[in-house]
Amino acid sequence: MATLSLTPREREQVDRMRREILEPSRAGCVLVRFTASWCGPCRQLAPLMEKAVAEAGDPRLREVVIDIDANPLIASQFQIQSVPTVYAVVNGQPVDGFIGARSASELKAFIQRQLALLPPADGPTGVAPLVEAALRALEEGDARMAADALGALSREHPDRADIIGGYARALLALGQVDGAEAALRALPADVRDEQVQKARAQLELARAFGPVGDRASLEARVAADPGDLEARFDLSAALFAAGNRDGAADQLLEIIRRDAGWREGAARARLLKLFEAAGHADPWTAATRRRLSQLLFA
């Protein structure tokens, strides 16, 4: 959802939807109950729903109540036509729901149906999909969601190097260099996990390049003004911090194409740093170095 043109009230609703619905749904099922103060059936459903959730007693299940008059943007995102409406949200997507009041037995059956579809709360089969979803969010540019999910998982599984490494990468993508360094410091120096190696290389680059800016705002600046080389330069760092080295290289090469001497060759110097981090034997380094040579010697 684009947020640049939203009002402060709408931004609050977007943040609430992310914080209370989307992020928790990565670790379980969120029952979103849409209601209104003027709705009689809503008042009938509320205590039955609360009791059914409490009796389920499952930590993977939570209920969120959304007043459609106070939160019209959230209601529009879920395309609410009438209340009460209840949606079950898992991994950021509505997977089931109903409209209108329901009996206690019907609510119990509805909840049990949602819980039956979730992975076990403990064990690798329960953790692996959550880690995969969080890392996928990071690769897709949603560093905030990835950091929240991986941060929670790291507290539950402090021995999982892949989770710690992914969490550090997400923090770096948000510009939280000190937090990423602290997370990595808790791991043994000889850990060879892929996520940890990426995080350590990106941390080194972050220390060398300075703070990483907000990726979305930088992308918007470049789209609005392709000649904004400063924005492209900052965007290259944000993209690399998110694990997108192709995107980072594209921005740096575009700077060189437009003005090879910009800031005394800062784009070329940064690209050479990326080559060092990736390793000179890496096929990506060789391919990108050829692109650089074609620009410089065309």
mmCIF file of C-alpha atoms in Angstrom:
data_model
loop_
_atom_site.group_PDB
_atom_site.id
_atom_site.type_symbol
_atom_site.label_atom_id
_atom_site.label_comp_id
_atom_site.label_asym_id
_atom_site.label_seq_id
_atom_site.Cartn_x
_atom_site.Cartn_y
_atom_site.Cartn_z
ATOM 1 C CA MET A 1 0.000 0.000 0.000
ATOM 2 C CA ALA A 2 1.448 3.416 -0.921
ATOM 3 C CA THR A 3 1.704 5.665 2.136
ATOM 4 C CA LEU A 4 3.068 8.921 0.702
ATOM 5 C CA SER A 5 -0.366 10.543 0.245
ATOM 6 C CA LEU A 6 -2.040 9.215 3.396
ATOM 7 C CA THR A 7 -3.294 11.464 6.172
ATOM 8 C CA PRO A 8 -1.832 11.083 9.679
ATOM 9 C CA ARG A 9 -4.971 9.198 10.748
ATOM 10 C CA GLU A 10 -4.681 6.834 7.803
ATOM 11 C CA ARG A 11 -1.007 6.273 8.537
ATOM 12 C CA GLU A 12 -1.952 5.272 12.079
ATOM 13 C CA GLN A 13 -4.396 2.718 10.659
ATOM 14 C CA VAL A 14 -1.759 1.326 8.285
ATOM 15 C CA ASP A 15 0.651 0.983 11.184
ATOM 16 C CA ARG A 16 -2.000 -0.699 13.321
ATOM 17 C CA MET A 17 -2.868 -3.175 10.562
ATOM 18 C CA ARG A 18 0.813 -4.045 10.173
ATOM 19 C CA ARG A 19 1.493 -4.254 13.918
ATOM 20 C CA GLU A 20 -1.660 -6.024 15.136
ATOM 21 C CA ILE A 21 -2.748 -8.109 12.143
ATOM 22 C CA LEU A 22 -0.120 -8.727 9.481
ATOM 23 C CA GLU A 23 2.970 -9.273 11.611
ATOM 24 C CA PRO A 24 1.335 -11.564 14.245
ATOM 25 C CA SER A 25 -0.253 -13.575 11.421
ATOM 26 C CA ARG A 26 3.243 -14.740 10.416
ATOM 27 C CA ALA A 27 3.417 -16.729 13.641
ATOM 28 C CA GLY A 28 -0.157 -17.996 13.857
ATOM 29 C CA CYS A 29 -3.752 -17.041 13.135
ATOM 30 C CA VAL A 30 -5.249 -13.612 13.782
ATOM 31 C CA LEU A 31 -9.038 -13.451 14.012
ATOM 32 C CA VAL A 32 -10.026 -9.952 12.884
ATOM 33 C CA ARG A 33 -13.517 -9.061 14.113
ATOM 34 C CA PHE A 34 -15.004 -6.019 12.369
ATOM 35 C CA THR A 35 -17.648 -4.272 14.416
ATOM 36 C CA ALA A 36 -19.469 -0.956 14.979
ATOM 37 C CA SER A 37 -20.981 0.707 18.036
ATOM 38 C CA TRP A 38 -24.419 0.905 16.387
ATOM 39 C CA CYS A 39 -24.491 -2.813 15.423
ATOM 40 C CA GLY A 40 -26.722 -5.041 17.546
ATOM 41 C CA PRO A 41 -25.470 -8.408 16.227
ATOM 42 C CA CYS A 42 -21.924 -7.164 16.865
ATOM 43 C CA ARG A 43 -22.729 -6.773 20.568
ATOM 44 C CA GLN A 44 -24.172 -10.299 20.616
ATOM 45 C CA LEU A 45 -21.112 -11.799 18.923
ATOM 46 C CA ALA A 46 -18.446 -10.022 21.007
ATOM 47 C CA PRO A 47 -18.678 -11.987 24.297
ATOM 48 C CA LEU A 48 -19.143 -15.317 22.511
ATOM 49 C CA MET A 49 -16.098 -14.667 20.345
ATOM 50 C CA GLU A 50 -13.937 -13.601 23.284
ATOM 51 C CA LYS A 51 -14.964 -16.690 25.235
ATOM 52 C CA ALA A 52 -14.299 -19.029 22.305
ATOM 53 C CA VAL A 53 -10.814 -17.618 21.786
ATOM 54 C CA ALA A 54 -10.032 -17.853 25.498
ATOM 55 C CA GLU A 55 -11.285 -21.441 25.707
ATOM 56 C CA ALA A 56 -9.161 -22.429 22.715
ATOM 57 C CA GLY A 57 -6.150 -21.577 24.867
ATOM 58 C CA ASP A 58 -3.742 -21.679 21.927
ATOM 59 C CA PRO A 59 -0.846 -19.162 21.810
ATOM 60 C CA ARG A 60 -0.943 -19.276 18.007
ATOM 61 C CA LEU A 61 -4.408 -17.675 18.079
ATOM 62 C CA ARG A 62 -5.284 -14.047 18.817
ATOM 63 C CA GLU A 63 -8.257 -11.768 18.250
ATOM 64 C CA VAL A 64 -8.178 -8.174 17.018
ATOM 65 C CA VAL A 65 -11.286 -5.992 17.110
ATOM 66 C CA ILE A 66 -11.622 -3.296 14.429
ATOM 67 C CA ASP A 67 -14.317 -0.622 14.653
ATOM 68 C CA ILE A 68 -15.109 0.190 11.022
ATOM 69 C CA ASP A 69 -16.064 3.799 11.803
ATOM 70 C CA ALA A 70 -12.794 4.472 13.608
ATOM 71 C CA ASN A 71 -10.724 2.492 11.095
ATOM 72 C CA PRO A 72 -12.289 2.982 7.651
ATOM 73 C CA LEU A 73 -9.018 2.374 5.806
ATOM 74 C CA ILE A 74 -8.538 -1.061 7.399
ATOM 75 C CA ALA A 75 -12.180 -1.892 6.666
ATOM 76 C CA SER A 76 -11.702 -0.903 3.022
ATOM 77 C CA GLN A 77 -8.584 -3.072 2.728
ATOM 78 C CA PHE A 78 -10.645 -6.075 3.833
ATOM 79 C CA GLN A 79 -13.583 -4.950 1.639
ATOM 80 C CA ILE A 80 -16.029 -5.007 4.549
ATOM 81 C CA GLN A 81 -19.618 -4.616 3.361
ATOM 82 C CA SER A 82 -21.462 -5.348 6.618
ATOM 83 C CA VAL A 83 -20.819 -6.078 10.278
ATOM 84 C CA PRO A 84 -20.131 -8.178 12.148
ATOM 85 C CA THR A 85 -17.566 -9.762 9.844
ATOM 86 C CA VAL A 86 -14.758 -12.023 11.022
ATOM 87 C CA TYR A 87 -11.687 -12.944 8.998
ATOM 88 C CA ALA A 88 -9.018 -15.486 9.875
ATOM 89 C CA VAL A 89 -5.646 -14.104 8.707
ATOM 90 C CA VAL A 90 -2.586 -16.349 8.298
ATOM 91 C CA ASN A 91 0.732 -15.258 6.771
ATOM 92 C CA GLY A 92 -0.725 -11.877 5.932
ATOM 93 C CA GLN A 93 -3.691 -13.261 3.963
ATOM 94 C CA PRO A 94 -7.372 -13.857 4.848
ATOM 95 C CA VAL A 95 -7.935 -17.613 4.655
ATOM 96 C CA ASP A 96 -11.469 -17.994 6.034
ATOM 97 C CA GLY A 97 -14.267 -15.936 7.530
ATOM 98 C CA PHE A 98 -17.945 -15.352 8.084
ATOM 99 C CA ILE A 99 -20.516 -12.555 8.208
ATOM 100 C CA GLY A 100 -23.142 -12.130 10.926
ATOM 101 C CA ALA A 101 -23.573 -13.555 14.418
ATOM 102 C CA ARG A 102 -22.741 -17.165 15.230
ATOM 103 C CA SER A 103 -23.542 -19.531 18.085
ATOM 104 C CA ALA A 104 -20.924 -20.641 20.598
ATOM 105 C CA SER A 105 -20.685 -24.087 18.998
ATOM 106 C CA GLU A 106 -20.282 -22.594 15.529
ATOM 107 C CA LEU A 107 -17.495 -20.302 16.759
ATOM 108 C CA LYS A 108 -15.722 -23.207 18.417
ATOM 109 C CA ALA A 109 -15.850 -25.211 15.194
ATOM 110 C CA PHE A 110 -14.621 -22.224 13.173
ATOM 111 C CA ILE A 111 -11.642 -21.696 15.489
ATOM 112 C CA GLN A 112 -10.726 -25.367 15.567
ATOM 113 C CA ARG A 113 -10.766 -25.408 11.782
ATOM 114 C CA GLN A 114 -8.236 -22.587 11.660
ATOM 115 C CA LEU A 115 -5.971 -24.164 14.268
ATOM 116 C CA ALA A 116 -5.996 -27.484 12.416
ATOM 117 C CA LEU A 117 -4.459 -25.769 9.395
ATOM 118 C CA LEU A 118 -1.540 -24.258 11.341
ATOM 119 C CA PRO A 119 1.842 -25.988 11.742
ATOM 120 C CA PRO A 120 2.698 -27.316 15.228
ATOM 121 C CA ALA A 121 3.682 -24.671 17.755
ATOM 122 C CA ASP A 122 6.986 -26.403 18.513
ATOM 123 C CA GLY A 123 9.616 -28.194 16.491
ATOM 124 C CA PRO A 124 11.272 -27.519 13.148
ATOM 125 C CA THR A 125 8.074 -27.948 11.149
ATOM 126 C CA GLY A 126 6.604 -25.025 13.106
ATOM 127 C CA VAL A 127 9.635 -22.745 12.854
ATOM 128 C CA ALA A 128 10.874 -23.324 9.309
ATOM 129 C CA PRO A 129 7.857 -21.799 7.483
ATOM 130 C CA LEU A 130 8.018 -18.729 9.714
ATOM 131 C CA VAL A 131 11.722 -18.218 9.051
ATOM 132 C CA GLU A 132 11.176 -18.740 5.326
ATOM 133 C CA ALA A 133 8.324 -16.215 5.253
ATOM 134 C CA ALA A 134 10.349 -13.627 7.170
ATOM 135 C CA LEU A 135 13.395 -14.006 4.913
ATOM 136 C CA ARG A 136 11.143 -13.795 1.861
ATOM 137 C CA ALA A 137 9.709 -10.528 3.219
ATOM 138 C CA LEU A 138 13.257 -9.222 3.637
ATOM 139 C CA GLU A 139 14.176 -10.101 0.052
ATOM 140 C CA GLU A 140 10.991 -8.391 -1.154
ATOM 141 C CA GLY A 141 11.944 -5.194 0.639
ATOM 142 C CA ASP A 142 9.752 -5.382 3.749
ATOM 143 C CA ALA A 143 12.573 -5.084 6.266
ATOM 144 C CA ARG A 144 10.303 -3.914 9.101
ATOM 145 C CA MET A 145 8.113 -7.009 8.959
ATOM 146 C CA ALA A 146 11.181 -9.237 8.638
ATOM 147 C CA ALA A 147 12.883 -7.602 11.619
ATOM 148 C CA ASP A 148 9.801 -7.933 13.826
ATOM 149 C CA ALA A 149 9.261 -11.586 12.914
ATOM 150 C CA LEU A 150 12.914 -12.649 13.082
ATOM 151 C CA GLY A 151 13.480 -10.665 16.260
ATOM 152 C CA ALA A 152 10.679 -12.563 17.978
ATOM 153 C CA LEU A 153 11.966 -15.876 16.637
ATOM 154 C CA SER A 154 15.528 -15.097 17.765
ATOM 155 C CA ARG A 155 14.326 -14.697 21.329
ATOM 156 C CA GLU A 156 12.627 -18.094 21.169
ATOM 157 C CA HIS A 157 15.505 -19.792 19.332
ATOM 158 C CA PRO A 158 18.757 -18.052 20.363
ATOM 159 C CA ASP A 159 20.781 -21.010 19.058
ATOM 160 C CA ARG A 160 19.531 -20.687 15.460
ATOM 161 C CA ALA A 161 22.315 -18.958 13.515
ATOM 162 C CA ASP A 162 20.133 -18.545 10.411
ATOM 163 C CA ILE A 163 17.518 -16.640 12.410
ATOM 164 C CA ILE A 164 20.122 -14.400 14.077
ATOM 165 C CA GLY A 165 21.803 -13.751 10.733
ATOM 166 C CA GLY A 166 18.519 -12.904 9.027
ATOM 167 C CA TYR A 167 17.544 -10.646 11.922
ATOM 168 C CA ALA A 168 20.854 -8.784 11.635
ATOM 169 C CA ARG A 169 20.305 -8.347 7.893
ATOM 170 C CA ALA A 170 16.823 -6.935 8.505
ATOM 171 C CA LEU A 171 18.194 -4.497 11.078
ATOM 172 C CA LEU A 172 20.852 -3.378 8.611
ATOM 173 C CA ALA A 173 18.169 -2.809 5.989
ATOM 174 C CA LEU A 174 16.445 -0.524 8.507
ATOM 175 C CA GLY A 175 19.678 1.348 9.177
ATOM 176 C CA GLN A 176 20.095 -0.097 12.673
ATOM 177 C CA VAL A 177 23.791 -0.900 12.339
ATOM 178 C CA ASP A 178 24.551 -1.057 16.072
ATOM 179 C CA GLY A 179 21.635 -3.431 16.673
ATOM 180 C CA ALA A 180 22.791 -5.710 13.869
ATOM 181 C CA GLU A 181 26.322 -5.756 15.240
ATOM 182 C CA ALA A 182 25.033 -6.631 18.721
ATOM 183 C CA ALA A 183 22.956 -9.501 17.345
ATOM 184 C CA LEU A 184 25.916 -10.944 15.435
ATOM 185 C CA ARG A 185 28.235 -10.536 18.412
ATOM 186 C CA ALA A 186 26.237 -13.209 20.248
ATOM 187 C CA LEU A 187 27.302 -15.827 17.687
ATOM 188 C CA PRO A 188 30.633 -17.688 17.658
ATOM 189 C CA ALA A 189 33.169 -16.225 15.229
ATOM 190 C CA ASP A 190 33.484 -19.515 13.340
ATOM 191 C CA VAL A 191 29.793 -19.818 12.382
ATOM 192 C CA ARG A 192 29.538 -20.437 8.623
ATOM 193 C CA ASP A 193 25.777 -20.111 8.146
ATOM 194 C CA GLU A 194 24.856 -18.353 4.891
ATOM 195 C CA GLN A 195 22.640 -15.758 6.560
ATOM 196 C CA VAL A 196 25.353 -14.951 9.085
ATOM 197 C CA GLN A 197 28.011 -14.590 6.398
ATOM 198 C CA LYS A 198 25.766 -12.249 4.423
ATOM 199 C CA ALA A 199 25.003 -10.208 7.522
ATOM 200 C CA ARG A 200 28.669 -9.877 8.459
ATOM 201 C CA ALA A 201 29.640 -8.790 4.953
ATOM 202 C CA GLN A 202 26.779 -6.295 4.864
ATOM 203 C CA LEU A 203 27.730 -5.002 8.303
ATOM 204 C CA GLU A 204 31.259 -4.373 7.097
ATOM 205 C CA LEU A 205 29.884 -2.481 4.121
ATOM 206 C CA ALA A 206 27.465 -0.547 6.307
ATOM 207 C CA ARG A 207 30.331 0.552 8.537
ATOM 208 C CA ALA A 208 32.306 1.561 5.459
ATOM 209 C CA PHE A 209 29.436 3.264 3.622
ATOM 210 C CA GLY A 210 27.626 4.884 6.530
ATOM 211 C CA PRO A 211 23.915 4.748 7.506
ATOM 212 C CA VAL A 212 21.484 2.984 5.173
ATOM 213 C CA GLY A 213 18.497 5.107 4.179
ATOM 214 C CA ASP A 214 14.868 4.085 3.855
ATOM 215 C CA ARG A 215 14.611 2.041 0.675
ATOM 216 C CA ALA A 216 11.064 3.006 -0.266
ATOM 217 C CA SER A 217 11.680 6.757 0.027
ATOM 218 C CA LEU A 218 14.939 6.492 -1.908
ATOM 219 C CA GLU A 219 13.247 4.533 -4.691
ATOM 220 C CA ALA A 220 10.569 7.221 -4.830
ATOM 221 C CA ARG A 221 13.228 9.952 -5.134
ATOM 222 C CA VAL A 222 14.974 8.145 -7.984
ATOM 223 C CA ALA A 223 11.675 7.537 -9.772
ATOM 224 C CA ALA A 224 10.779 11.226 -9.437
ATOM 225 C CA ASP A 225 14.224 12.408 -10.554
ATOM 226 C CA PRO A 226 16.435 9.848 -12.347
ATOM 227 C CA GLY A 227 19.262 12.374 -12.262
ATOM 228 C CA ASP A 228 19.353 12.471 -8.458
ATOM 229 C CA LEU A 229 22.722 10.722 -8.137
ATOM 230 C CA GLU A 230 22.842 11.193 -4.369
ATOM 231 C CA ALA A 231 19.590 9.255 -4.029
ATOM 232 C CA ARG A 232 20.906 6.517 -6.323
ATOM 233 C CA PHE A 233 24.084 6.301 -4.276
ATOM 234 C CA ASP A 234 22.137 5.928 -1.016
ATOM 235 C CA LEU A 235 19.727 3.487 -2.665
ATOM 236 C CA SER A 236 22.645 1.255 -3.666
ATOM 237 C CA ALA A 237 23.527 0.840 0.014
ATOM 238 C CA ALA A 238 19.912 0.128 0.989
ATOM 239 C CA LEU A 239 19.543 -2.457 -1.767
ATOM 240 C CA PHE A 240 22.763 -4.221 -0.849
ATOM 241 C CA ALA A 241 21.769 -4.241 2.832
ATOM 242 C CA ALA A 242 18.561 -6.015 1.774
ATOM 243 C CA GLY A 243 20.618 -8.623 -0.087
ATOM 244 C CA ASN A 244 19.933 -7.227 -3.569
ATOM 245 C CA ARG A 245 23.457 -6.843 -4.921
ATOM 246 C CA ASP A 246 22.249 -6.776 -8.535
ATOM 247 C CA GLY A 247 20.044 -3.813 -7.737
ATOM 248 C CA ALA A 248 22.875 -2.094 -5.851
ATOM 249 C CA ALA A 249 25.240 -2.592 -8.777
ATOM 250 C CA ASP A 250 22.632 -1.292 -11.239
ATOM 251 C CA GLN A 251 22.364 1.973 -9.305
ATOM 252 C CA LEU A 252 26.128 2.432 -9.095
ATOM 253 C CA LEU A 253 26.645 1.626 -12.762
ATOM 254 C CA GLU A 254 23.927 4.111 -13.701
ATOM 255 C CA ILE A 255 25.734 6.814 -11.706
ATOM 256 C CA ILE A 256 28.964 5.988 -13.538
ATOM 257 C CA ARG A 257 27.141 6.072 -16.880
ATOM 258 C CA ARG A 258 25.721 9.502 -16.112
ATOM 259 C CA ASP A 259 28.818 10.990 -14.470
ATOM 260 C CA ALA A 260 31.853 8.767 -13.879
ATOM 261 C CA GLY A 261 33.608 11.509 -11.913
ATOM 262 C CA TRP A 262 30.701 12.263 -9.573
ATOM 263 C CA ARG A 263 32.005 12.877 -6.056
ATOM 264 C CA GLU A 264 35.519 11.966 -7.149
ATOM 265 C CA GLY A 265 34.491 8.555 -8.431
ATOM 266 C CA ALA A 266 32.507 7.547 -5.328
ATOM 267 C CA ALA A 267 30.239 5.157 -7.268
ATOM 268 C CA ARG A 268 33.175 3.255 -8.754
ATOM 269 C CA ALA A 269 34.901 3.079 -5.365
ATOM 270 C CA ARG A 270 31.762 1.654 -3.788
ATOM 271 C CA LEU A 271 31.355 -0.879 -6.573
ATOM 272 C CA LEU A 272 34.914 -2.063 -5.977
ATOM 273 C CA LYS A 273 34.033 -2.492 -2.293
ATOM 274 C CA LEU A 274 31.109 -4.692 -3.302
ATOM 275 C CA PHE A 275 33.485 -6.800 -5.373
ATOM 276 C CA GLU A 276 35.675 -7.264 -2.304
ATOM 277 C CA ALA A 277 32.717 -8.296 -0.146
ATOM 278 C CA ALA A 278 31.455 -10.778 -2.747
ATOM 279 C CA GLY A 279 34.916 -12.132 -3.505
ATOM 280 C CA HIS A 280 36.858 -11.676 -6.717
ATOM 281 C CA ALA A 281 36.216 -15.304 -7.732
ATOM 282 C CA ASP A 282 32.459 -14.877 -7.474
ATOM 283 C CA PRO A 283 30.743 -15.133 -10.924
ATOM 284 C CA TRP A 284 28.674 -12.080 -10.008
ATOM 285 C CA THR A 285 31.842 -10.065 -9.475
ATOM 286 C CA ALA A 286 33.235 -11.125 -12.828
ATOM 287 C CA ALA A 287 29.995 -10.325 -14.674
ATOM 288 C CA THR A 288 29.563 -6.958 -12.981
ATOM 289 C CA ARG A 289 33.213 -6.044 -13.529
ATOM 290 C CA ARG A 290 32.677 -6.646 -17.256
ATOM 291 C CA ARG A 291 29.707 -4.254 -17.184
ATOM 292 C CA LEU A 292 31.881 -1.667 -15.463
ATOM 293 C CA SER A 293 34.658 -2.052 -18.047
ATOM 294 C CA GLN A 294 32.178 -1.619 -20.885
ATOM 295 C CA LEU A 295 31.055 1.672 -19.361
ATOM 296 C CA LEU A 296 34.535 2.986 -18.710
ATOM 297 C CA PHE A 297 36.124 1.953 -22.002
ATOM 298 C CA ALA A 298 33.232 2.127 -24.452
#
